[in-house]
Short mmCIF file of C-alpha atoms in Angstrom, two decimals:
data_model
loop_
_atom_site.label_atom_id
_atom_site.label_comp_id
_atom_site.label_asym_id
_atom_site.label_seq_id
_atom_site.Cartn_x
_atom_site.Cartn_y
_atom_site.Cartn_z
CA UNK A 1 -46.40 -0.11 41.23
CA UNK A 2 -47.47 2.26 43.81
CA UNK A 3 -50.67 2.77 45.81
CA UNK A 4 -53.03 5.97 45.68
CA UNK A 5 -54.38 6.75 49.34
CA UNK A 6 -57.51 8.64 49.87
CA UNK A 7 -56.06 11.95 49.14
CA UNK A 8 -54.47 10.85 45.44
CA UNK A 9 -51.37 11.03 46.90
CA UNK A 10 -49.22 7.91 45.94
CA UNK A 11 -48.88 5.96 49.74
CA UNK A 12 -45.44 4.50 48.65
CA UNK A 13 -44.47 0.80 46.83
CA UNK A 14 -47.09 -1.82 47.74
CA UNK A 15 -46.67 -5.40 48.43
CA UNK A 16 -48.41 -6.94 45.33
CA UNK A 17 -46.41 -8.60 42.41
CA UNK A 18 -44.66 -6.99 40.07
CA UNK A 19 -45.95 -5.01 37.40
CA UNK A 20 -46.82 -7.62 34.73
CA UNK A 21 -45.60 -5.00 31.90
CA UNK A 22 -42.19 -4.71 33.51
CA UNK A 23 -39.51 -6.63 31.62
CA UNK A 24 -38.26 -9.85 33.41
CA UNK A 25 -34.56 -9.84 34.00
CA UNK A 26 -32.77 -12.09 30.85
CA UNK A 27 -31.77 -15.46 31.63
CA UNK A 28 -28.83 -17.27 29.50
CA UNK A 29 -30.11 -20.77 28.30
CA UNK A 30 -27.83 -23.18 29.95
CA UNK A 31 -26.73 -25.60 26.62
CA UNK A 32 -26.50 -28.98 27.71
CA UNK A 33 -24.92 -31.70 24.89
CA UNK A 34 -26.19 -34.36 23.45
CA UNK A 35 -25.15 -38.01 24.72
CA UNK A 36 -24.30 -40.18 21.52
CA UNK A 37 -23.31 -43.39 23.42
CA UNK A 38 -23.79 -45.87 20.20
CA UNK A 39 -21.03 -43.20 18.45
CA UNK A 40 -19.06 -43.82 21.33
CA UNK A 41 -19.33 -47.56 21.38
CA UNK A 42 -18.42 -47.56 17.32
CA UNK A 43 -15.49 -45.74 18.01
CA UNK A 44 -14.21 -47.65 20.33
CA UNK A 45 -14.68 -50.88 18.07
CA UNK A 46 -12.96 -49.05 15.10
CA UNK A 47 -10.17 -48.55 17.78
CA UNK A 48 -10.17 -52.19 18.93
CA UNK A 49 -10.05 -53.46 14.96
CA UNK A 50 -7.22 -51.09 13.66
CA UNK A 51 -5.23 -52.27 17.19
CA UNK A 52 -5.72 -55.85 16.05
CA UNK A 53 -4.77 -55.62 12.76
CA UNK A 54 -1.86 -53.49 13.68
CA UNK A 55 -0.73 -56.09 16.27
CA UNK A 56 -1.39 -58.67 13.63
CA UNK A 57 0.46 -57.18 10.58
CA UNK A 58 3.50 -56.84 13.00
CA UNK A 59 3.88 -60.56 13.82
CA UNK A 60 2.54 -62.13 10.63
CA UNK A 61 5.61 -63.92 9.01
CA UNK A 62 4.29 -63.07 5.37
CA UNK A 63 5.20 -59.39 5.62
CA UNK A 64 9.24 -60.46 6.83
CA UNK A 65 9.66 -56.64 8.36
CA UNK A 66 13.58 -57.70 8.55
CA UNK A 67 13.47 -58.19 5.19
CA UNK A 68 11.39 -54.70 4.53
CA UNK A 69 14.05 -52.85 6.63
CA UNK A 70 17.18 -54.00 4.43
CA UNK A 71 15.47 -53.13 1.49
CA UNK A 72 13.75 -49.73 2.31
CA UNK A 73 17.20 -47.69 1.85
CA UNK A 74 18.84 -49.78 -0.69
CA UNK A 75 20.98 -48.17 -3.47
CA UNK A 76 18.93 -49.49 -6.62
CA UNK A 77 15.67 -48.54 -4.36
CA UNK A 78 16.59 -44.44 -3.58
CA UNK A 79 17.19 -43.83 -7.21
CA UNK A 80 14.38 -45.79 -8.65
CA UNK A 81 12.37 -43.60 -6.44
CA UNK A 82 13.93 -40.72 -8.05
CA UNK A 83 13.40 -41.23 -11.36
CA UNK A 84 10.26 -42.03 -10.29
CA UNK A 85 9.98 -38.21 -9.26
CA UNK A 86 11.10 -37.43 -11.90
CA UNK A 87 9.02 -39.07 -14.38
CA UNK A 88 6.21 -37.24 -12.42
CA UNK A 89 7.60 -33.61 -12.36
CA UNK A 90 8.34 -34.35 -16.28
CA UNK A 91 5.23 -35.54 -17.08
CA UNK A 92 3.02 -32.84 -15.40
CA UNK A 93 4.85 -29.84 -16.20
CA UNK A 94 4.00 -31.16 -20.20
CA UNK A 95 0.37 -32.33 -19.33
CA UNK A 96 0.04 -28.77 -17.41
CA UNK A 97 1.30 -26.59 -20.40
CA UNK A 98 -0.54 -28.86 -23.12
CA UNK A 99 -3.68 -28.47 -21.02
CA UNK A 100 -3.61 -24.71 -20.68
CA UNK A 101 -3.74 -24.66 -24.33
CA UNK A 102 -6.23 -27.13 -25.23
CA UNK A 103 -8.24 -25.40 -22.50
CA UNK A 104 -8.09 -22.03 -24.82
CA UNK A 105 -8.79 -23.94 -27.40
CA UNK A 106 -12.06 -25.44 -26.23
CA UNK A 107 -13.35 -21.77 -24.92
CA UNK A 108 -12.43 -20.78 -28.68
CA UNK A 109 -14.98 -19.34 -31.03
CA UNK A 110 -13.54 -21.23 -34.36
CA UNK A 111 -15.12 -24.37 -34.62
CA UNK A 112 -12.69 -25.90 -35.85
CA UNK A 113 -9.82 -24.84 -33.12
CA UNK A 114 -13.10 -26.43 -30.58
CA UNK A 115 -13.16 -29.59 -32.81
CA UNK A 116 -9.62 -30.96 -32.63
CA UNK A 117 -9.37 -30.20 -29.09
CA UNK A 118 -12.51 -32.14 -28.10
CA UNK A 119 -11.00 -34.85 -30.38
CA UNK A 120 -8.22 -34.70 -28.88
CA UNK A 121 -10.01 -34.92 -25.36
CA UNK A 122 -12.22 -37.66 -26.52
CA UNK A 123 -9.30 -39.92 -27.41
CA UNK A 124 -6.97 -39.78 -24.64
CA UNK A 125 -9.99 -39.89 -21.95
CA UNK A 126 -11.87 -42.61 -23.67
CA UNK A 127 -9.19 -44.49 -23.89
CA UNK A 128 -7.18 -46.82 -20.91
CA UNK A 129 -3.77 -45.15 -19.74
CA UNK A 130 -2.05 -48.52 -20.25
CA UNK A 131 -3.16 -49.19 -23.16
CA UNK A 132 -1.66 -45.79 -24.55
CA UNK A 133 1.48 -46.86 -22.78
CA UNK A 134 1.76 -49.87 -24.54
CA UNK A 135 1.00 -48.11 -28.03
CA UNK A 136 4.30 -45.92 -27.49
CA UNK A 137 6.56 -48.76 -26.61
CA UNK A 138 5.58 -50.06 -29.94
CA UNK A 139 5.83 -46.68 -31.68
CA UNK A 140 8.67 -48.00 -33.52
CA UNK A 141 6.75 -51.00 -35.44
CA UNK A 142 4.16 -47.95 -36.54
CA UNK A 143 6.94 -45.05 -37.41
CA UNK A 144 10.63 -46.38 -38.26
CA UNK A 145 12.27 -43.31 -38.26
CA UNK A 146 11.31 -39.55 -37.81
CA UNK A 147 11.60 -37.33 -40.79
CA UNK A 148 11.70 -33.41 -40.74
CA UNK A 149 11.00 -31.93 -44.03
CA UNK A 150 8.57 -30.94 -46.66
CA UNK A 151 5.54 -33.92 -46.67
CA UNK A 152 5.78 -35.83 -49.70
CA UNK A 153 9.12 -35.01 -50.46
CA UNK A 154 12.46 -36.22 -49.45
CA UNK A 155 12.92 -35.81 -45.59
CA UNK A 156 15.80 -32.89 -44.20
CA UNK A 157 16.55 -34.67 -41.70
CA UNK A 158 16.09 -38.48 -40.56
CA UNK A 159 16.32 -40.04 -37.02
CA UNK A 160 15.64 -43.51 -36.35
CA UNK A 161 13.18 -43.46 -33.85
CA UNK A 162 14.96 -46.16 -31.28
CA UNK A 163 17.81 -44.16 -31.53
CA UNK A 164 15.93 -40.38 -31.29
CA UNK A 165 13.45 -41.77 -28.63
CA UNK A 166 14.67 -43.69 -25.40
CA UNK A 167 11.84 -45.42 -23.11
CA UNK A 168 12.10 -42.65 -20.84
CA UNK A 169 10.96 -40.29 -23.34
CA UNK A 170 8.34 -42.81 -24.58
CA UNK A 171 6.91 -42.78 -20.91
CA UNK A 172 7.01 -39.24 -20.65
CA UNK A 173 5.28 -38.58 -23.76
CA UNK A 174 2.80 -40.97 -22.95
CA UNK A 175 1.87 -40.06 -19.32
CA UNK A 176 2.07 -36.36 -20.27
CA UNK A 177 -0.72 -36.41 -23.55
CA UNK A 178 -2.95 -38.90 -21.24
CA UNK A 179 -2.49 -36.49 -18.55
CA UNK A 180 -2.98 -33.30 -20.64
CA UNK A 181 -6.83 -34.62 -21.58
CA UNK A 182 -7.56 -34.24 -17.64
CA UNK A 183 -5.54 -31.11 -17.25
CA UNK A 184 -7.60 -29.52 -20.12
CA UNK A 185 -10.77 -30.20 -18.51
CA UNK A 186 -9.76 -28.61 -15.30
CA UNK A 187 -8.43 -25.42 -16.41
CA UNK A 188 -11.23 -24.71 -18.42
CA UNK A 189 -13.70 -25.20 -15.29
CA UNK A 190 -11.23 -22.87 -13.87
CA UNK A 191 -11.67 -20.23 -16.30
CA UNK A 192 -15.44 -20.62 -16.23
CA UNK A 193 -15.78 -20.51 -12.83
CA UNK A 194 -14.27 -16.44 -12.98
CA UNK A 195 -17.22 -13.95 -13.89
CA UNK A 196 -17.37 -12.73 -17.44
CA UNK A 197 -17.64 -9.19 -15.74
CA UNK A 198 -14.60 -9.63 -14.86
CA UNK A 199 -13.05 -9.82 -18.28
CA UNK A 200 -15.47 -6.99 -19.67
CA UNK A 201 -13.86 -4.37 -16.72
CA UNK A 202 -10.58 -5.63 -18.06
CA UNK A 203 -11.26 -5.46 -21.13
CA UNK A 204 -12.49 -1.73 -20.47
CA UNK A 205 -9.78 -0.72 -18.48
CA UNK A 206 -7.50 -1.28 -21.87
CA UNK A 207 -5.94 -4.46 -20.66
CA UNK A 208 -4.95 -6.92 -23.77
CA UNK A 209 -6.07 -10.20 -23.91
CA UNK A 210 -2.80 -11.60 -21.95
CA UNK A 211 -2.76 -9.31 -19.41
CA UNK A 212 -6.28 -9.67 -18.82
CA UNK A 213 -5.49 -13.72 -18.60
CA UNK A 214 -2.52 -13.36 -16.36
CA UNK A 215 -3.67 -10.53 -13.86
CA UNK A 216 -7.05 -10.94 -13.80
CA UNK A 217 -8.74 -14.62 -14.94
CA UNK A 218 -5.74 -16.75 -13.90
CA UNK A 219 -4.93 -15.81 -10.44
CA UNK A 220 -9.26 -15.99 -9.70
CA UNK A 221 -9.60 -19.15 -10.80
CA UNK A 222 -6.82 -20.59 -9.26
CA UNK A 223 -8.46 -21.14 -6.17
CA UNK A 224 -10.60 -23.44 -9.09
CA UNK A 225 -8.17 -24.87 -10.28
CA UNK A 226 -5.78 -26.00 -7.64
CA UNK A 227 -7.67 -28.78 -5.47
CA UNK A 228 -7.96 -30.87 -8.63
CA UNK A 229 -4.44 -30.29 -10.12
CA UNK A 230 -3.17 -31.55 -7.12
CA UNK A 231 -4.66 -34.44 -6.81
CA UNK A 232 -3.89 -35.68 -10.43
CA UNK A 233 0.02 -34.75 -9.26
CA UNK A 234 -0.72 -37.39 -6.63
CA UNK A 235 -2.47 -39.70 -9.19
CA UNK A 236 0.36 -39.17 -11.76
CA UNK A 237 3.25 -40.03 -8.83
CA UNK A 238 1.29 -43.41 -8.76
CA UNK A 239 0.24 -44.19 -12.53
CA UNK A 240 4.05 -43.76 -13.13
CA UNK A 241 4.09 -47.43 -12.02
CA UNK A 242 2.01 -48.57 -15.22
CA UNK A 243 5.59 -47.77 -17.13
CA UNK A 244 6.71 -50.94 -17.45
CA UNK A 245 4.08 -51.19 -20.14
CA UNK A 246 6.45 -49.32 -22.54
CA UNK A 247 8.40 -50.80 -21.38
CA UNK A 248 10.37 -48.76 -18.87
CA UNK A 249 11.71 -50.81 -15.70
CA UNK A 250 13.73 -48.19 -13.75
CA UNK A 251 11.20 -46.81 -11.82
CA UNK A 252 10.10 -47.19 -8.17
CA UNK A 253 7.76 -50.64 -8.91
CA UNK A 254 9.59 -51.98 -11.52
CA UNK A 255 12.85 -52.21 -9.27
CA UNK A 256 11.50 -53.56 -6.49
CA UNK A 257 9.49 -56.48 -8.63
CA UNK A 258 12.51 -57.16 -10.14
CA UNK A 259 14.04 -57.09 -6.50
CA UNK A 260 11.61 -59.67 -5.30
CA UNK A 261 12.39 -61.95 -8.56
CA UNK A 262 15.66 -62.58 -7.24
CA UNK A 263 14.72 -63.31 -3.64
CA UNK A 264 11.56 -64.95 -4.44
CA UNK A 265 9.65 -63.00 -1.63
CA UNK A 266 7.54 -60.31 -3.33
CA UNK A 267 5.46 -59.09 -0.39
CA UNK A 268 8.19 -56.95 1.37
CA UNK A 269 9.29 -55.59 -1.58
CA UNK A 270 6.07 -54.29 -2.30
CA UNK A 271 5.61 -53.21 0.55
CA UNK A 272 9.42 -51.14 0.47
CA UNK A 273 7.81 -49.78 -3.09
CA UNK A 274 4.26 -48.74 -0.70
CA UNK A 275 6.20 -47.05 2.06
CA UNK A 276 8.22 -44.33 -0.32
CA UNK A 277 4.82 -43.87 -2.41
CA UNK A 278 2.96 -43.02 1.19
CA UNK A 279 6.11 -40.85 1.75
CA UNK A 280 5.93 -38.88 -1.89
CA UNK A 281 1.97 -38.42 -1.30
CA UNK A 282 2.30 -37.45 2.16
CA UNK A 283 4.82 -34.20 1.14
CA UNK A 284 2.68 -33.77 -1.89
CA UNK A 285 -0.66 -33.72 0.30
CA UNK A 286 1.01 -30.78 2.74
CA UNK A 287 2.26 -28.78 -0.42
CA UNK A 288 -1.68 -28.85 -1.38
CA UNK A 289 -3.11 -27.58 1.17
CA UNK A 290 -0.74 -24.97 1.50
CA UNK A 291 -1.42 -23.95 -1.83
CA UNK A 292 -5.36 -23.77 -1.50
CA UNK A 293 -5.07 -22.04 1.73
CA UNK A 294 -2.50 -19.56 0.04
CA UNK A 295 -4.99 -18.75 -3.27
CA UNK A 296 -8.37 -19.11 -0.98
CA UNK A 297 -7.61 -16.01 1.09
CA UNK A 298 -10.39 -14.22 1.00
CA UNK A 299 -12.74 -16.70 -0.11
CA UNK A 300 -15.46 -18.14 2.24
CA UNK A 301 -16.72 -16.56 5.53
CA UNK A 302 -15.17 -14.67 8.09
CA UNK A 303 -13.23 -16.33 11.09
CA UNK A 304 -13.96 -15.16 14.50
CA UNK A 305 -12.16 -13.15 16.85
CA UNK A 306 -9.92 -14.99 18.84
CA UNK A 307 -8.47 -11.76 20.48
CA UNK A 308 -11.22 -10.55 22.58
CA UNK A 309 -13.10 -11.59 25.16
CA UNK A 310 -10.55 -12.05 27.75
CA UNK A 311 -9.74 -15.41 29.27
CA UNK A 312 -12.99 -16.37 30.28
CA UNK A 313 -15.29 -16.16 27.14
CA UNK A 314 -18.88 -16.20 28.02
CA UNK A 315 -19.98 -19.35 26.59
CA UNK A 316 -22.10 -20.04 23.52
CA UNK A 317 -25.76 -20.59 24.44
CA UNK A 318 -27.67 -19.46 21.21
CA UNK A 319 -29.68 -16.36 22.61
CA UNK A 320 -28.45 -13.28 22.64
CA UNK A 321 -28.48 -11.24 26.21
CA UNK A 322 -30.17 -8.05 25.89
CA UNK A 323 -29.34 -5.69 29.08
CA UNK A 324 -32.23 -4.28 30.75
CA UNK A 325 -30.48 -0.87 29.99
CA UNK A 326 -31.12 -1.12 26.37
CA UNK A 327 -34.76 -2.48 26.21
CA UNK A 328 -36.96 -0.25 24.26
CA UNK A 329 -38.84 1.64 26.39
CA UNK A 330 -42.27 0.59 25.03
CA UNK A 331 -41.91 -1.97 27.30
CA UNK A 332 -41.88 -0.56 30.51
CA UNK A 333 -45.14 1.06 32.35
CA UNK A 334 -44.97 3.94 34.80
CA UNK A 335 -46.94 5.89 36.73
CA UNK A 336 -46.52 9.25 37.49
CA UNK A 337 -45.67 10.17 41.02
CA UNK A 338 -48.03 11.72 43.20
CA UNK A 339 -51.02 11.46 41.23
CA UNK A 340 -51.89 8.30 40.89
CA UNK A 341 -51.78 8.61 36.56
CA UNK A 342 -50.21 5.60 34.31
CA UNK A 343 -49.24 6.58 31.12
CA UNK A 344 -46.11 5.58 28.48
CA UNK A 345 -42.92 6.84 29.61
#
């Protein structure tokens, strides 16, 4: 702000105070965290616990870790465990493809197609797993044989159904239809989760009804659909130990039970039969998230750029730094010099 003189000449920059119009220069709020010392303390009791019991597990006699480590890589352990993967893979490969179509079946406009697959759904999820386990091992009391032929006429063929169907089978077929009911369920959220425009452009872009399905519903709800698939492959790796209901005693927890009835020390076999179910789930978890990071691209917000701003990023304080450069100039007063005017620049 300048000074007129007597002669409305400006006399130069006076001593007063700024011009109370001018901007002030823009100041960075300096963040400063919040202290959380009860988080702190809990943490460092959770620590303290899991130390204990970690330090207590290792010397309690009960758990007999010699007896763990003998067992863990034993012969009739390793291939239990593998037909215990395989009893999975079987089982959800079935309950997968059986689901698919009872989910098409359920988005059906015939009633009746919509019926029998909510019966279907209403049976197998209403009813315990086990209990449908211990149905097929006594599938043999119900049907004697199985006949292929004309009904109510003598049978083609005839199979007697120990001899057609082993307990293997029986505990395939019975983990895949219980499975199938869940599968159903989430394939169809899948499907509804994709826009119906989406099947409409199809649709008038001359696309058939598969090739709408497989290139443009499928591969957008699969992002849907694969959280919750995965996690009834983890949940079908474990119910594979309710087998022994058909009963089927080859896999991972029938084994090692039987293991422990000839030692008479159950606890380390169980936990030989924990430690390669932690292992299966573990590999099983990391295939999961692969796969929902692999079919979520492009889904969610945008990451930030971790390429620029050089080594020293300014840090994050919440306000955003204007320069004085790029103000508007409505804020800023001058006067005109040598006359002693004010006006808007």
């Amino acid at each position: 702000m300048s000074t007129p003189n007597l002669n409305g000449r400006g006399a130069g920059p006076a001593s007063s105070p700024a011009d109370p119009a001018a901007p002030a220069a823009s100041v960075p709020i300096k963040a400063i965290r919040l202290r959380h010392p009860w988080r702190m303390v809990f943490a460092i009791v959770l620590i303290v616990v899991f130390a204990l019991a970690i330090v207590d597990a290792a010397f309690r006699p009960a758990y007999d870790w010699p007896t763990v480590a003998k067992y863990l890589f034993d012969r009739r352990i390793s291939q239990a465990a593998l037909v215990t993967l395989e009893l999975t893979v079987y089982s959800m490969v079935i309950a997968i493809v059986l689901g698919v179509i009872l989910a098409v079946m359920r988005l059906s406009p015939n009633p009746v197609v919509k019926s029998l697959a909510w019966f279907y759904l209403w049976v197998f999820r209403g009813t315990p797993v086990y209990v449908q386990l211990t149905i097929w091992g006594l599938i043999s009391l119900i049907y004697s044989s199985i006949d292929i032929g004309i009904p109510f006429m003598h049978p083609w063929v005839s199979f007697e159904t120990n001899a057609a169907l082993s307990t293997f089978a029986l505990a395939v077929i019975g983990l895949s239809l219980n499975e199938a009911a869940y599968m159903a369920e989430i394939v169809r959220a899948g499907l509804l989760a994709v826009d119906r425009g989406q099947e409409e452009a199809a649709t008038a872009l001359g696309m058939s009804w598969s090739q709408t399905m497989t290139r443009v519903i499928l591969p957008q709800s699969m992002r849907v659909i694969i959280p919750p698939t995965g996690n009834e492959v983890i949940s079908m790796l474990k119910t594979t130990s309710l087998v022994t209901a058909v009963p089927f005693s080859f896999d991972l927890f029938a084994r090692s039970r039987d293991i422990s009835a000839e030692t008479f020390n159950p606890i380390p076999l169980l936990i030989v039969a924990s430690i390669w179910y932690l292992f299966f789930t573990s590999i099983l978890m990391v295939g999961q998230y692969f796969l929902e990071k692999r079919f979520a691209r492009g889904i969610g917000d945008r990451q930030p750029d971790k390429k620029g701003g050089g080594s020293n990023p300014e840090p994050i304080t919440g306000v955003t730094v204007v320069p004085e450069s790029e103000q508007a100039p409505a804020t800023r007063s001058t006067r005109e010099p040598g006359t002693g005017q004010g006006g808007p620049s």
